PDB file of N, CA and C in Angstrom:
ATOM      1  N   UNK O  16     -16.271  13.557  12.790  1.00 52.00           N
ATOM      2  CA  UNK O  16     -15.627  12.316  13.157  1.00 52.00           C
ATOM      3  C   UNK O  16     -15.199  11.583  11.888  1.00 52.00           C
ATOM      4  N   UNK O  17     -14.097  11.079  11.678  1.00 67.00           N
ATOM      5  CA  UNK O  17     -13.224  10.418  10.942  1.00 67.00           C
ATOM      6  C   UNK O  17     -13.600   8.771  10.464  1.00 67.00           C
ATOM      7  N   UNK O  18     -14.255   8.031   9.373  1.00 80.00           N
ATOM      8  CA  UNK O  18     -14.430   6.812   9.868  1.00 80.00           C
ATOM      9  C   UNK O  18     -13.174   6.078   9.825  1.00 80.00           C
ATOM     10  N   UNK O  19     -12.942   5.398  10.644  1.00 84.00           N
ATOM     11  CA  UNK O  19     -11.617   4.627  10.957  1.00 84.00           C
ATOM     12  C   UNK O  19     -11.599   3.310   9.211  1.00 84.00           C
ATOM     13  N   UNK O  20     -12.008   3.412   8.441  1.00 88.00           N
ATOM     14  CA  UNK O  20     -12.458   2.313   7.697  1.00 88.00           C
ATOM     15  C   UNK O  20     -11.190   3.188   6.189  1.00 88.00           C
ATOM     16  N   UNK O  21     -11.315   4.341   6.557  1.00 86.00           N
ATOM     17  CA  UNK O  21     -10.620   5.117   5.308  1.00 86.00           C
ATOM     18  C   UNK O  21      -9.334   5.357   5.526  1.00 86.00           C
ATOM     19  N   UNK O  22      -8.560   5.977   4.418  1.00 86.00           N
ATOM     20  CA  UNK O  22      -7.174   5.701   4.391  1.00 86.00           C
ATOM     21  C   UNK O  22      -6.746   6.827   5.400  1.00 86.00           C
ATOM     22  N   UNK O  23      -5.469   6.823   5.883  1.00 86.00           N
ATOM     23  CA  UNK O  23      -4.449   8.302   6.510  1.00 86.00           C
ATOM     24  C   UNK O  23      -5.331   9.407   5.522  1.00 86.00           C
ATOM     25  N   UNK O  24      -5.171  10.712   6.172  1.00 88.00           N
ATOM     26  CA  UNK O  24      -5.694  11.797   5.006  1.00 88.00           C
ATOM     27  C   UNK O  24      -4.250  12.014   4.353  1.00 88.00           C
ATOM     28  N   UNK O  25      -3.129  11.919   4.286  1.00 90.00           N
ATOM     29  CA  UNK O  25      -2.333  12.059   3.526  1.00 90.00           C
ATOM     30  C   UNK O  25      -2.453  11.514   2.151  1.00 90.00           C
ATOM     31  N   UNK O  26      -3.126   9.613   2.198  1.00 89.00           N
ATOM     32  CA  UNK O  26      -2.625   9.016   1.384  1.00 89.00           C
ATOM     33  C   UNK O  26      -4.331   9.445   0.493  1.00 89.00           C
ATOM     34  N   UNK O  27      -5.442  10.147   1.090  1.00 88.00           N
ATOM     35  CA  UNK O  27      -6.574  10.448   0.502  1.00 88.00           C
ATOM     36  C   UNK O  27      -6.629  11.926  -0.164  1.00 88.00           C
ATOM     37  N   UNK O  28      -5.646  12.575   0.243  1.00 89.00           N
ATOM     38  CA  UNK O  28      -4.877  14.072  -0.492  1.00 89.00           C
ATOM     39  C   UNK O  28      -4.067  13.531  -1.565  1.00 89.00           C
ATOM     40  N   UNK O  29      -2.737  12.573  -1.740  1.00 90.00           N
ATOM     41  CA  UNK O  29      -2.268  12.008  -2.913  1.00 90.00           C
ATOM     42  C   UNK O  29      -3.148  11.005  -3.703  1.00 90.00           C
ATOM     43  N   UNK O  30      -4.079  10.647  -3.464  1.00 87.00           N
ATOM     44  CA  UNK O  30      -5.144   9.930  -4.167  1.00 87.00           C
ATOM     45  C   UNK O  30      -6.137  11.342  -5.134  1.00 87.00           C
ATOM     46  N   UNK O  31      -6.308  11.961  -4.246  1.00 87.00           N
ATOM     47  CA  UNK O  31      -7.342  13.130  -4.865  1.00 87.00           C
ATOM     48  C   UNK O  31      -6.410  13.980  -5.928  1.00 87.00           C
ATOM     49  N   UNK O  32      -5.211  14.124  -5.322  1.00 89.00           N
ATOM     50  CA  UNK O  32      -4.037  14.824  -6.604  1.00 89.00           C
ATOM     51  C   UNK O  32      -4.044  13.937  -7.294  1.00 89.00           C
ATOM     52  N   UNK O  33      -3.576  12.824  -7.823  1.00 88.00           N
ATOM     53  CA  UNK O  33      -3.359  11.860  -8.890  1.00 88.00           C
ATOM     54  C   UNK O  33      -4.056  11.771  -9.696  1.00 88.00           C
ATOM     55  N   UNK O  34      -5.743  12.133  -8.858  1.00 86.00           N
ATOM     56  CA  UNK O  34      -6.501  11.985  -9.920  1.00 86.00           C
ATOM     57  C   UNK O  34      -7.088  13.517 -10.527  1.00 86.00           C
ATOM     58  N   UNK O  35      -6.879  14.412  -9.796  1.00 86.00           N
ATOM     59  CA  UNK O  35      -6.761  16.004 -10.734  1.00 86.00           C
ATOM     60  C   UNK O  35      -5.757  15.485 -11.459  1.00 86.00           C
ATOM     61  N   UNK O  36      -4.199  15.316 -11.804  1.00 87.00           N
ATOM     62  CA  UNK O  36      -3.480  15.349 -12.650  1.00 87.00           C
ATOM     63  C   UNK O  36      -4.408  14.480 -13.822  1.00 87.00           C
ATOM     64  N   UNK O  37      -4.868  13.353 -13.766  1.00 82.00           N
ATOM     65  CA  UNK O  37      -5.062  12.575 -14.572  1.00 82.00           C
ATOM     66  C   UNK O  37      -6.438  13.180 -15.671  1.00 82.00           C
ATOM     67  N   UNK O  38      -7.373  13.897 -14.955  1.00 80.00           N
ATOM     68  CA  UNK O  38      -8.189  14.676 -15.373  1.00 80.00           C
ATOM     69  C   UNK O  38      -7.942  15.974 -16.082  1.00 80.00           C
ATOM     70  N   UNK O  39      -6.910  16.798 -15.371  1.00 84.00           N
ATOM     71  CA  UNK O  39      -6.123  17.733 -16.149  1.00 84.00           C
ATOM     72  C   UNK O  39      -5.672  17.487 -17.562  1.00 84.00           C
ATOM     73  N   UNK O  40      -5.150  16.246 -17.673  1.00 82.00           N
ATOM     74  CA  UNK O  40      -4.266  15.612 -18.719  1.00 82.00           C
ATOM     75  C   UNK O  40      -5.184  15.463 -19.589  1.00 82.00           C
ATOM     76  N   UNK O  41      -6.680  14.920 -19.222  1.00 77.00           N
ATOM     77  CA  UNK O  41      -7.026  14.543 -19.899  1.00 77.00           C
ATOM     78  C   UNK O  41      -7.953  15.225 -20.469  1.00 77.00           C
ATOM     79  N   UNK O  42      -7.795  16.730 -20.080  1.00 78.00           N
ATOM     80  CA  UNK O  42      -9.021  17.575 -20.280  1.00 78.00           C
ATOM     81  C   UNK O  42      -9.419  17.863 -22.228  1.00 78.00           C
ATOM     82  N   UNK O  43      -8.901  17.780 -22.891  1.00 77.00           N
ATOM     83  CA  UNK O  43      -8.616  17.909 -24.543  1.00 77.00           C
ATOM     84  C   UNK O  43      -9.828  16.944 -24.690  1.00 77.00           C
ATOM     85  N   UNK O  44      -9.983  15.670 -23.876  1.00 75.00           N
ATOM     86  CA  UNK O  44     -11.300  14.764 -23.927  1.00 75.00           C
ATOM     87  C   UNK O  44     -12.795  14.856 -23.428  1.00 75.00           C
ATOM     88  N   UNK O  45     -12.565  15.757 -22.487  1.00 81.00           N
ATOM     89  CA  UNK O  45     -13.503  16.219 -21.970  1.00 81.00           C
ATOM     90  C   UNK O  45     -13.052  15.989 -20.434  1.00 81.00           C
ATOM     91  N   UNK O  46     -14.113  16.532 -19.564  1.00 88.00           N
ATOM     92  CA  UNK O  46     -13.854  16.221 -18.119  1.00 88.00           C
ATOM     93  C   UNK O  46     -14.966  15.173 -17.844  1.00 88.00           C
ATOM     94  N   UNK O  47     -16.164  15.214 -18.197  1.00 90.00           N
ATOM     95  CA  UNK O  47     -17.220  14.573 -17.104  1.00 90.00           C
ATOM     96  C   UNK O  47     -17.813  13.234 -18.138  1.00 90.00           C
ATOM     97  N   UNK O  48     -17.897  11.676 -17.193  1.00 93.00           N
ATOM     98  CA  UNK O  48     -18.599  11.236 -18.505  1.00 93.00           C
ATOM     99  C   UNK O  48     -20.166  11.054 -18.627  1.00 93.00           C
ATOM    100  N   UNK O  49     -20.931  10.909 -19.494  1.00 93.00           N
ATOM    101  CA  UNK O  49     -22.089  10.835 -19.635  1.00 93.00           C
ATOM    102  C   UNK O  49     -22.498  10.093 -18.343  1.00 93.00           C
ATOM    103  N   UNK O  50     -23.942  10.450 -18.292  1.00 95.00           N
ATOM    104  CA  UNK O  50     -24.785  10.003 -17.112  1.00 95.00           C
ATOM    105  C   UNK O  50     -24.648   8.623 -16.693  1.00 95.00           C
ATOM    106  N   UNK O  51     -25.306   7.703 -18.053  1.00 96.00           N
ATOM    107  CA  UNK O  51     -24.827   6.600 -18.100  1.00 96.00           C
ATOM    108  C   UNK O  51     -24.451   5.674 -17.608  1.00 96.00           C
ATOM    109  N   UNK O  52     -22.832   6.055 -17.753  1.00 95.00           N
ATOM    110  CA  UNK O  52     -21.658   5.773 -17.433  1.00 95.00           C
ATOM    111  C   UNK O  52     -21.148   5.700 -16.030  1.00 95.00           C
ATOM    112  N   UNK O  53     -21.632   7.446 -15.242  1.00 96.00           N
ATOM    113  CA  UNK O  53     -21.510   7.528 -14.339  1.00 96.00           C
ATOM    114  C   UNK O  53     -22.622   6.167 -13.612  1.00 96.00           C
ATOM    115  N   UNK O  54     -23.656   6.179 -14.119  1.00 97.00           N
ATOM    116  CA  UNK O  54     -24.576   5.277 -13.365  1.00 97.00           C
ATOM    117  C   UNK O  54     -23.803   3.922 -13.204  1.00 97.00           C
ATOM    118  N   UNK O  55     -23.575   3.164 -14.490  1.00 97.00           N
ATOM    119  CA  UNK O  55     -22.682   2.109 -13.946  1.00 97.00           C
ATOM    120  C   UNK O  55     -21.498   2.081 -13.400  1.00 97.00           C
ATOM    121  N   UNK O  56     -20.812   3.191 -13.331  1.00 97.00           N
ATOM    122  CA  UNK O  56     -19.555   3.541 -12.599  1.00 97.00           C
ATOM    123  C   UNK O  56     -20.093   3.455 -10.537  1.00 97.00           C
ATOM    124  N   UNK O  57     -21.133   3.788 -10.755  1.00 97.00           N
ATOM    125  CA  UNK O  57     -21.425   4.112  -9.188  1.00 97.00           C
ATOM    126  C   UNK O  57     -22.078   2.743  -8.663  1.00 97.00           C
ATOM    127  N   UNK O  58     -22.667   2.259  -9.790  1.00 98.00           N
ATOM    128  CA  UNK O  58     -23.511   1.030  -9.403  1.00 98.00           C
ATOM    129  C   UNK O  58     -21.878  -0.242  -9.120  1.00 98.00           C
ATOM    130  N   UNK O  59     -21.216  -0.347 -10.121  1.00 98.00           N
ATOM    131  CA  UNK O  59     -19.734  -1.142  -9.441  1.00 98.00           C
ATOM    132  C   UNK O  59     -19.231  -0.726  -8.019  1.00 98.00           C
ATOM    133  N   UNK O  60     -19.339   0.601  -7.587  1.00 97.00           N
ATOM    134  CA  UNK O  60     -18.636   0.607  -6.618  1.00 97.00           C
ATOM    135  C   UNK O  60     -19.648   0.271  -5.851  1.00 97.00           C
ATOM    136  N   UNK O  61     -21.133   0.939  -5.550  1.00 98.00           N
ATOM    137  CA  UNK O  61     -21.661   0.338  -4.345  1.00 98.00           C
ATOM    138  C   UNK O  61     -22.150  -1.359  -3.995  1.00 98.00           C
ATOM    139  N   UNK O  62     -21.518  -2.209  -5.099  1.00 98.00           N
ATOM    140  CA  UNK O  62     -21.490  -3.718  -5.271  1.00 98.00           C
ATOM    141  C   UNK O  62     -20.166  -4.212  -4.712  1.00 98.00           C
ATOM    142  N   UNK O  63     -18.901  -3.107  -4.459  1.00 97.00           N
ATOM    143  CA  UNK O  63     -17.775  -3.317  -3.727  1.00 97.00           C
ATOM    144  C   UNK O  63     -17.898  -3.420  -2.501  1.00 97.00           C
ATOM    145  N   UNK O  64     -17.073  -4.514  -1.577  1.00 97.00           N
ATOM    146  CA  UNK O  64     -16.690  -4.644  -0.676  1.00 97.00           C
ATOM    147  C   UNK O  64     -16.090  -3.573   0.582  1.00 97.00           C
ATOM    148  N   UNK O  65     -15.369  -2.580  -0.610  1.00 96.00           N
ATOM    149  CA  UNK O  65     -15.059  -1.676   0.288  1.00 96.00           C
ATOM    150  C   UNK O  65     -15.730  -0.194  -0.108  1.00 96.00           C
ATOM    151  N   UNK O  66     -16.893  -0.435  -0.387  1.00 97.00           N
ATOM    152  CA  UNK O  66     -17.966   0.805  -0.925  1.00 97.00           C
ATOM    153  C   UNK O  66     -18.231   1.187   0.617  1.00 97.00           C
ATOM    154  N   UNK O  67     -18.079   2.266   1.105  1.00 96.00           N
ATOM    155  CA  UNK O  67     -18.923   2.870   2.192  1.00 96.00           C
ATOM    156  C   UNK O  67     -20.166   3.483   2.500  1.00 96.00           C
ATOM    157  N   UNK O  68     -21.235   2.893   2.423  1.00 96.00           N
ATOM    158  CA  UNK O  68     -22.784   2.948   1.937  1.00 96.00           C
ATOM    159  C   UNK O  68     -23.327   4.505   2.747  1.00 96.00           C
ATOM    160  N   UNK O  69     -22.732   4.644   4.141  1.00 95.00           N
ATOM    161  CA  UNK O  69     -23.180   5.424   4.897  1.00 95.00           C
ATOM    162  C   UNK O  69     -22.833   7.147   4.313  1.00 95.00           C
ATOM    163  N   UNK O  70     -21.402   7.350   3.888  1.00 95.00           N
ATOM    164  CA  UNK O  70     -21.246   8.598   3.198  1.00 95.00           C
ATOM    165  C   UNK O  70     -20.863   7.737   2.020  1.00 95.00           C
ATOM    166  N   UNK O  71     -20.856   7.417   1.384  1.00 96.00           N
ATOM    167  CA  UNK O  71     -20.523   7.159  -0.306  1.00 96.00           C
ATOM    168  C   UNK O  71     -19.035   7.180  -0.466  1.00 96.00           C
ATOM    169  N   UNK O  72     -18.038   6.982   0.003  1.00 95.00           N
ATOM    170  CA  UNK O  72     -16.916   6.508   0.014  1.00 95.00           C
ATOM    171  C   UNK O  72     -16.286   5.381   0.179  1.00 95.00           C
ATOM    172  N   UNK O  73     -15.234   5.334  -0.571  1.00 96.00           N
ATOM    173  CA  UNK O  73     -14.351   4.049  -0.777  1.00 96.00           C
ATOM    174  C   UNK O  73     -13.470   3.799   0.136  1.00 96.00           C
ATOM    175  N   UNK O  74     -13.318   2.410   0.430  1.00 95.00           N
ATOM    176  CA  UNK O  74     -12.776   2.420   1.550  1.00 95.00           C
ATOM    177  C   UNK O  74     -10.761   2.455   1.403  1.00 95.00           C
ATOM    178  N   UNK O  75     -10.710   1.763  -0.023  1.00 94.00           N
ATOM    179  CA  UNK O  75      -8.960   2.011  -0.516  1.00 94.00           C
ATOM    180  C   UNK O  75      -8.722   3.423  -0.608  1.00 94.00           C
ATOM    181  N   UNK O  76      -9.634   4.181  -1.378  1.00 93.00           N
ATOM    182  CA  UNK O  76      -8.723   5.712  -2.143  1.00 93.00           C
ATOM    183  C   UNK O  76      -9.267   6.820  -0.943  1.00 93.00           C
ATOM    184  N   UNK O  77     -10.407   6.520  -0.265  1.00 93.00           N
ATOM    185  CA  UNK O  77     -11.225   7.330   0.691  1.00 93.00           C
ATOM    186  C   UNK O  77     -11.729   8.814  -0.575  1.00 93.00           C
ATOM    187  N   UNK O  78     -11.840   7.848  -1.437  1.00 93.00           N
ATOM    188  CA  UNK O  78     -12.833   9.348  -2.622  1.00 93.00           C
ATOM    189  C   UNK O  78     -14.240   8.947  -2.122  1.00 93.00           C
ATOM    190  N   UNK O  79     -15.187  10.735  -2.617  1.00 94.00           N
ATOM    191  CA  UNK O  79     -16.274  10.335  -2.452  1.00 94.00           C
ATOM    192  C   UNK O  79     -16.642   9.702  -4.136  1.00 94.00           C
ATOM    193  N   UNK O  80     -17.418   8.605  -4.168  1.00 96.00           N
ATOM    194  CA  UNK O  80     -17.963   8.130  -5.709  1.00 96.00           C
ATOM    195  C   UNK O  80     -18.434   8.810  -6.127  1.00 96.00           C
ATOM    196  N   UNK O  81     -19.559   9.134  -5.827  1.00 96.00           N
ATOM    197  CA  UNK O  81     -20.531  10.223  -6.139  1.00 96.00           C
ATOM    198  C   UNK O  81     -20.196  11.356  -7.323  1.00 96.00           C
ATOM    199  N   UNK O  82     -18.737  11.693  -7.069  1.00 94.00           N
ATOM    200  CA  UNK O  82     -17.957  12.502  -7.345  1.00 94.00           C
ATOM    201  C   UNK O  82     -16.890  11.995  -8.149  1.00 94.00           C
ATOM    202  N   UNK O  83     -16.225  11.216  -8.155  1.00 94.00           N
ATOM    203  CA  UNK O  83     -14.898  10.452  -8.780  1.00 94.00           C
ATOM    204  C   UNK O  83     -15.669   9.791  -9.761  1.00 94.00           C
ATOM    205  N   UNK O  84     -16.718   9.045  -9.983  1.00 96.00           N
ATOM    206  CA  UNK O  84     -17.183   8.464 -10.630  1.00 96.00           C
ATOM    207  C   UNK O  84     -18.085   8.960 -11.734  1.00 96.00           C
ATOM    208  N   UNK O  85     -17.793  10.286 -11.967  1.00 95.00           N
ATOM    209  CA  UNK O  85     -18.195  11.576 -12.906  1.00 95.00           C
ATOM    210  C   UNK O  85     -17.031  11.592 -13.821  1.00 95.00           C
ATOM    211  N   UNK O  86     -15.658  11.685 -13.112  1.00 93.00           N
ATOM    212  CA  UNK O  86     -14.632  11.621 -13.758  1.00 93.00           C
ATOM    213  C   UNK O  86     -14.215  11.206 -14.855  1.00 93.00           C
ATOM    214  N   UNK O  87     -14.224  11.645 -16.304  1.00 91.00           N
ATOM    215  CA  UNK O  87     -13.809  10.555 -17.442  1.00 91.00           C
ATOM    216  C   UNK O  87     -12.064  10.079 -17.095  1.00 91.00           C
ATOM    217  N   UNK O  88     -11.180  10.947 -16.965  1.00 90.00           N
ATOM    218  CA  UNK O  88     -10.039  10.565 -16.581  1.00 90.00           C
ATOM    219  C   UNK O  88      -9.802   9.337 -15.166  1.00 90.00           C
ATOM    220  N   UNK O  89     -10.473   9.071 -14.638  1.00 93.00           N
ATOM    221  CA  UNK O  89     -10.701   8.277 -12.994  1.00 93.00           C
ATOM    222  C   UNK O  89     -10.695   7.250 -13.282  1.00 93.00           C
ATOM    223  N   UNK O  90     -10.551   6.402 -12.236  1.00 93.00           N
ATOM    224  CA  UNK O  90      -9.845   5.215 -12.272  1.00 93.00           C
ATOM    225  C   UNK O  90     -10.337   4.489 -10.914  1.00 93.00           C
ATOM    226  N   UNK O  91     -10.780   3.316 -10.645  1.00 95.00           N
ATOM    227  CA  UNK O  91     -11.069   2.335  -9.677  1.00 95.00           C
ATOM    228  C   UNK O  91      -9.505   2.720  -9.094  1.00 95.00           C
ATOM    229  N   UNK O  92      -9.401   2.356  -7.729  1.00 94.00           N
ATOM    230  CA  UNK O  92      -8.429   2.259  -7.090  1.00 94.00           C
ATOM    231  C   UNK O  92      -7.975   0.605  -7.427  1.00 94.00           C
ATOM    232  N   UNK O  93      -8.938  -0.082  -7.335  1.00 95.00           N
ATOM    233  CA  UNK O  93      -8.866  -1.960  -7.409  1.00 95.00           C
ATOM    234  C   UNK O  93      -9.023  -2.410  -8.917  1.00 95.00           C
ATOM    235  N   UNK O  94      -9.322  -1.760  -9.692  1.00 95.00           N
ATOM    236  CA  UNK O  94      -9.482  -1.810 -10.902  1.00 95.00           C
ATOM    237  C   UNK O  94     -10.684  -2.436 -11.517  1.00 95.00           C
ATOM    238  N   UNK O  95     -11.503  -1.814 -10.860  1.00 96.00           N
ATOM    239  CA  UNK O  95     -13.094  -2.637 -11.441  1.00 96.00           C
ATOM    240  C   UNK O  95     -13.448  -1.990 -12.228  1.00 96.00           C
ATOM    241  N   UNK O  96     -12.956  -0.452 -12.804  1.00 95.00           N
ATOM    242  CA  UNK O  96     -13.578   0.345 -13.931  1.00 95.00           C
ATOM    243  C   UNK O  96     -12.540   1.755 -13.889  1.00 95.00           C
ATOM    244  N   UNK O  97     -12.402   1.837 -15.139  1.00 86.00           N
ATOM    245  CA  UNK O  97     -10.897   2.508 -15.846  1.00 86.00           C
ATOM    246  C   UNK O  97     -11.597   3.755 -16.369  1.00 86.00           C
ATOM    247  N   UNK O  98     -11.079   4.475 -16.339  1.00 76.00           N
ATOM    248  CA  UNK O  98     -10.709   5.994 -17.131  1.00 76.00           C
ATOM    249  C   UNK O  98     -11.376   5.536 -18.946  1.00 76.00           C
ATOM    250  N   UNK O  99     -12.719   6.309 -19.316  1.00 67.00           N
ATOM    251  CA  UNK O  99     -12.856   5.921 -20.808  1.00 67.00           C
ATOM    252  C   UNK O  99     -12.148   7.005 -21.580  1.00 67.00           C
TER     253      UNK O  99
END
């Protein structure tokens, strides 16, 4: 079952490409960022409004955090925390 709270899967397939390209691009930097990082990366989103507590998804990009928020290339959809 689908939660009605997340985007079309179209616009959560061009969200998930945008951000392989951006990771691709940025691979010369590495791919993943330190633990850290990820920790406060995950701790911003589940302090968001549109954090989805039940599976760990966002409610703008419909990424899982868990996962996106590993990303050194990645990017907040709302801009609470940028690509280092």
């Amino acid at each position: 079952m689908t939660d009605s709270r997340l985007p079309p899967l179209v616009d959560m397939v061009k969200n998930a490409i945008q951000t392989a390209v951006k990771v691709i691009k940025g691979a010369p930097q590495g791919i993943i960022v330190e633990a850290d990082m990820q920790t406060r990366r995950m701790a911003i989103c589940e302090a968001c409004e549109l954090f989805i507590p039940e599976s760990k998804r966002c409610e703008k990009c419909g990424c899982l955090m868990t996962h996106k928020t590993t990303l050194k290339q990645a990017t907040c959809p709302i801009g609470k925390w940028g690509a280092e």
